[in-house]
Amino acid sequence: MMIRAASLLACATLLTACAGLGAPSSTDIQRLPVVRYGQAAPADRDFVLLYPAGADLPVNVQVDGSLLAKSDQAKLTVRVKRDVFVYRDQVSFDGKIWKRGQDCIGGNIVFSLPGDVPGSNGQARDGISPGVLAARFDLRGEAAGK
């Protein structure tokens, strides 16, 4: 019983210490170097990654596995509408005001097997619809209004 109490006390102490860490301040983040997507990142320090508005951003898509006799892959290219700065779980659209990424950007991933009716979540099959693998990224909150 004494070991349990000591373990619980240690866990509580660690959780309290972690809660005080919080997110880095905007001032701390602004001191970091900014690396544009496509440029080499500094090997020895933290940095902010910038996805510049209008820049082509490659996304590799691949479907494979032991079930398949033939696998395939494709390279897609997407573009963001506005600058997006990313540092850890923080996001900024101007490099100055930082918020949690999940408060600014949301989305989902959709997957369906070939033959499933789109939107039926596998509940209906028609035998002819192609499979779907899709990702959606949307602005949230104040960011969506701009």
PDB file of C-alpha atoms in Angstrom:
ATOM      1  CA  MET A   1       0.000   0.000   0.000  1.00  0.00           C
ATOM      2  CA  MET A   2       2.898   2.369   0.775  1.00  0.00           C
ATOM      3  CA  ILE A   3       4.365   1.772  -2.712  1.00  0.00           C
ATOM      4  CA  ARG A   4       1.026   2.661  -4.318  1.00  0.00           C
ATOM      5  CA  ALA A   5       0.751   5.925  -2.391  1.00  0.00           C
ATOM      6  CA  ALA A   6       4.299   6.888  -3.360  1.00  0.00           C
ATOM      7  CA  SER A   7       3.571   6.063  -7.018  1.00  0.00           C
ATOM      8  CA  LEU A   8       0.386   8.144  -7.001  1.00  0.00           C
ATOM      9  CA  LEU A   9       2.209  11.060  -5.396  1.00  0.00           C
ATOM     10  CA  ALA A  10       4.974  10.868  -8.018  1.00  0.00           C
ATOM     11  CA  CYS A  11       2.410  10.803 -10.854  1.00  0.00           C
ATOM     12  CA  ALA A  12       0.518  13.767  -9.402  1.00  0.00           C
ATOM     13  CA  THR A  13       3.765  15.730  -9.067  1.00  0.00           C
ATOM     14  CA  LEU A  14       4.706  15.005 -12.691  1.00  0.00           C
ATOM     15  CA  LEU A  15       1.267  15.980 -13.982  1.00  0.00           C
ATOM     16  CA  THR A  16       1.368  19.247 -12.054  1.00  0.00           C
ATOM     17  CA  ALA A  17       4.815  20.033 -13.452  1.00  0.00           C
ATOM     18  CA  CYS A  18       3.705  19.226 -17.023  1.00  0.00           C
ATOM     19  CA  ALA A  19       0.586  21.387 -16.710  1.00  0.00           C
ATOM     20  CA  GLY A  20       2.793  24.397 -16.041  1.00  0.00           C
ATOM     21  CA  LEU A  21       4.769  23.921 -19.241  1.00  0.00           C
ATOM     22  CA  GLY A  22       1.982  25.070 -21.594  1.00  0.00           C
ATOM     23  CA  ALA A  23       2.405  26.332 -25.113  1.00  0.00           C
ATOM     24  CA  PRO A  24       5.357  28.523 -26.057  1.00  0.00           C
ATOM     25  CA  SER A  25       4.672  32.250 -26.144  1.00  0.00           C
ATOM     26  CA  SER A  26       4.335  34.170 -29.410  1.00  0.00           C
ATOM     27  CA  THR A  27       7.546  36.009 -28.497  1.00  0.00           C
ATOM     28  CA  ASP A  28       9.426  32.720 -28.064  1.00  0.00           C
ATOM     29  CA  ILE A  29       8.178  31.422 -31.417  1.00  0.00           C
ATOM     30  CA  GLN A  30       9.046  34.680 -33.233  1.00  0.00           C
ATOM     31  CA  ARG A  31      12.693  34.216 -32.169  1.00  0.00           C
ATOM     32  CA  LEU A  32      12.934  30.975 -34.145  1.00  0.00           C
ATOM     33  CA  PRO A  33      14.122  30.818 -37.757  1.00  0.00           C
ATOM     34  CA  VAL A  34      11.388  30.452 -40.397  1.00  0.00           C
ATOM     35  CA  VAL A  35      11.937  27.749 -43.017  1.00  0.00           C
ATOM     36  CA  ARG A  36       9.818  27.858 -46.166  1.00  0.00           C
ATOM     37  CA  TYR A  37       8.556  24.458 -47.283  1.00  0.00           C
ATOM     38  CA  GLY A  38      11.127  23.121 -49.776  1.00  0.00           C
ATOM     39  CA  GLN A  39      14.128  24.619 -47.975  1.00  0.00           C
ATOM     40  CA  ALA A  40      16.454  22.621 -45.741  1.00  0.00           C
ATOM     41  CA  ALA A  41      15.686  22.872 -42.035  1.00  0.00           C
ATOM     42  CA  PRO A  42      18.394  23.710 -39.511  1.00  0.00           C
ATOM     43  CA  ALA A  43      19.761  20.453 -38.126  1.00  0.00           C
ATOM     44  CA  ASP A  44      20.627  21.771 -34.703  1.00  0.00           C
ATOM     45  CA  ARG A  45      17.608  23.800 -33.565  1.00  0.00           C
ATOM     46  CA  ASP A  46      13.848  24.296 -33.576  1.00  0.00           C
ATOM     47  CA  PHE A  47      12.266  26.210 -36.431  1.00  0.00           C
ATOM     48  CA  VAL A  48       8.927  27.425 -37.734  1.00  0.00           C
ATOM     49  CA  LEU A  49       7.759  25.785 -40.970  1.00  0.00           C
ATOM     50  CA  LEU A  50       6.041  28.095 -43.453  1.00  0.00           C
ATOM     51  CA  TYR A  51       3.687  26.793 -46.121  1.00  0.00           C
ATOM     52  CA  PRO A  52       3.600  29.877 -48.368  1.00  0.00           C
ATOM     53  CA  ALA A  53       0.360  30.873 -50.071  1.00  0.00           C
ATOM     54  CA  GLY A  54       0.262  29.659 -53.657  1.00  0.00           C
ATOM     55  CA  ALA A  55       3.228  27.266 -53.350  1.00  0.00           C
ATOM     56  CA  ASP A  56       2.820  23.758 -54.740  1.00  0.00           C
ATOM     57  CA  LEU A  57       2.790  21.228 -51.888  1.00  0.00           C
ATOM     58  CA  PRO A  58       3.317  17.577 -52.863  1.00  0.00           C
ATOM     59  CA  VAL A  59       1.295  14.795 -51.221  1.00  0.00           C
ATOM     60  CA  ASN A  60       2.187  11.157 -51.889  1.00  0.00           C
ATOM     61  CA  VAL A  61      -0.731   8.705 -51.867  1.00  0.00           C
ATOM     62  CA  GLN A  62      -0.119   4.968 -51.757  1.00  0.00           C
ATOM     63  CA  VAL A  63      -2.311   1.874 -51.550  1.00  0.00           C
ATOM     64  CA  ASP A  64      -0.564  -1.441 -50.924  1.00  0.00           C
ATOM     65  CA  GLY A  65      -0.595  -4.494 -48.690  1.00  0.00           C
ATOM     66  CA  SER A  66      -0.381  -8.258 -48.616  1.00  0.00           C
ATOM     67  CA  LEU A  67      -3.979  -8.613 -49.848  1.00  0.00           C
ATOM     68  CA  LEU A  68      -3.202  -6.864 -53.126  1.00  0.00           C
ATOM     69  CA  ALA A  69      -1.583  -8.379 -56.227  1.00  0.00           C
ATOM     70  CA  LYS A  70      -1.053  -4.865 -57.621  1.00  0.00           C
ATOM     71  CA  SER A  71      -0.448  -1.752 -55.587  1.00  0.00           C
ATOM     72  CA  ASP A  72      -0.307   1.832 -56.809  1.00  0.00           C
ATOM     73  CA  GLN A  73       0.778   5.278 -55.793  1.00  0.00           C
ATOM     74  CA  ALA A  74       0.379   8.810 -57.049  1.00  0.00           C
ATOM     75  CA  LYS A  75       1.811  12.215 -56.307  1.00  0.00           C
ATOM     76  CA  LEU A  76      -0.826  14.904 -55.866  1.00  0.00           C
ATOM     77  CA  THR A  77      -0.152  18.624 -55.659  1.00  0.00           C
ATOM     78  CA  VAL A  78      -2.164  20.992 -53.469  1.00  0.00           C
ATOM     79  CA  ARG A  79      -1.847  24.708 -52.642  1.00  0.00           C
ATOM     80  CA  VAL A  80      -2.799  26.682 -49.546  1.00  0.00           C
ATOM     81  CA  LYS A  81      -4.733  29.925 -50.081  1.00  0.00           C
ATOM     82  CA  ARG A  82      -2.770  31.853 -47.487  1.00  0.00           C
ATOM     83  CA  ASP A  83       0.490  31.617 -45.594  1.00  0.00           C
ATOM     84  CA  VAL A  84       0.411  28.976 -42.850  1.00  0.00           C
ATOM     85  CA  PHE A  85       3.134  29.005 -40.191  1.00  0.00           C
ATOM     86  CA  VAL A  86       3.482  25.862 -38.049  1.00  0.00           C
ATOM     87  CA  TYR A  87       5.463  25.308 -34.860  1.00  0.00           C
ATOM     88  CA  ARG A  88       4.771  22.106 -32.932  1.00  0.00           C
ATOM     89  CA  ASP A  89       0.986  22.176 -32.351  1.00  0.00           C
ATOM     90  CA  GLN A  90       0.758  25.948 -32.891  1.00  0.00           C
ATOM     91  CA  VAL A  91      -0.454  27.649 -36.089  1.00  0.00           C
ATOM     92  CA  SER A  92      -0.274  31.246 -37.290  1.00  0.00           C
ATOM     93  CA  PHE A  93      -1.459  32.920 -40.474  1.00  0.00           C
ATOM     94  CA  ASP A  94       0.706  36.020 -40.049  1.00  0.00           C
ATOM     95  CA  GLY A  95       3.725  34.731 -38.093  1.00  0.00           C
ATOM     96  CA  LYS A  96       2.735  36.870 -35.090  1.00  0.00           C
ATOM     97  CA  ILE A  97      -0.506  35.601 -33.546  1.00  0.00           C
ATOM     98  CA  TRP A  98      -0.271  31.905 -32.615  1.00  0.00           C
ATOM     99  CA  LYS A  99      -3.073  29.512 -31.646  1.00  0.00           C
ATOM    100  CA  ARG A 100      -3.476  25.780 -31.194  1.00  0.00           C
ATOM    101  CA  GLY A 101      -3.667  24.187 -34.625  1.00  0.00           C
ATOM    102  CA  GLN A 102      -6.845  22.285 -33.815  1.00  0.00           C
ATOM    103  CA  ASP A 103      -8.568  25.582 -33.035  1.00  0.00           C
ATOM    104  CA  CYS A 104      -7.670  26.973 -36.489  1.00  0.00           C
ATOM    105  CA  ILE A 105      -7.727  23.990 -38.838  1.00  0.00           C
ATOM    106  CA  GLY A 106      -9.995  20.968 -38.910  1.00  0.00           C
ATOM    107  CA  GLY A 107     -10.769  18.231 -41.348  1.00  0.00           C
ATOM    108  CA  ASN A 108     -11.360  14.586 -41.938  1.00  0.00           C
ATOM    109  CA  ILE A 109     -10.179  11.565 -43.852  1.00  0.00           C
ATOM    110  CA  VAL A 110     -12.650   9.424 -45.818  1.00  0.00           C
ATOM    111  CA  PHE A 111     -12.053   5.860 -46.966  1.00  0.00           C
ATOM    112  CA  SER A 112     -14.412   3.502 -48.735  1.00  0.00           C
ATOM    113  CA  LEU A 113     -13.889   0.224 -50.545  1.00  0.00           C
ATOM    114  CA  PRO A 114     -14.561  -0.219 -54.257  1.00  0.00           C
ATOM    115  CA  GLY A 115     -18.215  -1.153 -54.655  1.00  0.00           C
ATOM    116  CA  ASP A 116     -19.438   0.844 -51.642  1.00  0.00           C
ATOM    117  CA  VAL A 117     -21.951   3.578 -52.393  1.00  0.00           C
ATOM    118  CA  PRO A 118     -20.317   6.951 -51.653  1.00  0.00           C
ATOM    119  CA  GLY A 119     -21.517   8.381 -48.334  1.00  0.00           C
ATOM    120  CA  SER A 120     -23.059   5.117 -47.121  1.00  0.00           C
ATOM    121  CA  ASN A 121     -20.205   4.290 -44.698  1.00  0.00           C
ATOM    122  CA  GLY A 122     -20.095   0.762 -46.063  1.00  0.00           C
ATOM    123  CA  GLN A 123     -23.790   0.250 -45.373  1.00  0.00           C
ATOM    124  CA  ALA A 124     -24.786   0.077 -49.037  1.00  0.00           C
ATOM    125  CA  ARG A 125     -22.981  -1.541 -51.923  1.00  0.00           C
ATOM    126  CA  ASP A 126     -23.628  -1.132 -55.625  1.00  0.00           C
ATOM    127  CA  GLY A 127     -20.738  -3.194 -56.971  1.00  0.00           C
ATOM    128  CA  ILE A 128     -19.538  -0.450 -59.352  1.00  0.00           C
ATOM    129  CA  SER A 129     -18.489   2.666 -57.411  1.00  0.00           C
ATOM    130  CA  PRO A 130     -14.732   3.280 -57.201  1.00  0.00           C
ATOM    131  CA  GLY A 131     -13.019   3.248 -53.810  1.00  0.00           C
ATOM    132  CA  VAL A 132     -12.414   6.601 -52.145  1.00  0.00           C
ATOM    133  CA  LEU A 133      -9.446   7.880 -50.178  1.00  0.00           C
ATOM    134  CA  ALA A 134      -9.936  11.585 -49.478  1.00  0.00           C
ATOM    135  CA  ALA A 135      -8.644  14.201 -47.043  1.00  0.00           C
ATOM    136  CA  ARG A 136     -10.329  17.522 -46.262  1.00  0.00           C
ATOM    137  CA  PHE A 137      -8.764  20.547 -44.543  1.00  0.00           C
ATOM    138  CA  ASP A 138     -10.960  23.445 -43.416  1.00  0.00           C
ATOM    139  CA  LEU A 139     -10.343  26.683 -41.552  1.00  0.00           C
ATOM    140  CA  ARG A 140     -12.093  26.954 -38.189  1.00  0.00           C
ATOM    141  CA  GLY A 141     -13.272  29.804 -36.015  1.00  0.00           C
ATOM    142  CA  GLU A 142     -11.962  33.284 -36.728  1.00  0.00           C
ATOM    143  CA  ALA A 143      -9.607  31.927 -39.405  1.00  0.00           C
ATOM    144  CA  ALA A 144     -12.584  30.744 -41.478  1.00  0.00           C
ATOM    145  CA  GLY A 145     -13.961  34.286 -41.687  1.00  0.00           C
ATOM    146  CA  LYS A 146     -10.918  35.707 -43.449  1.00  0.00           C
TER     147      LYS A 146
END
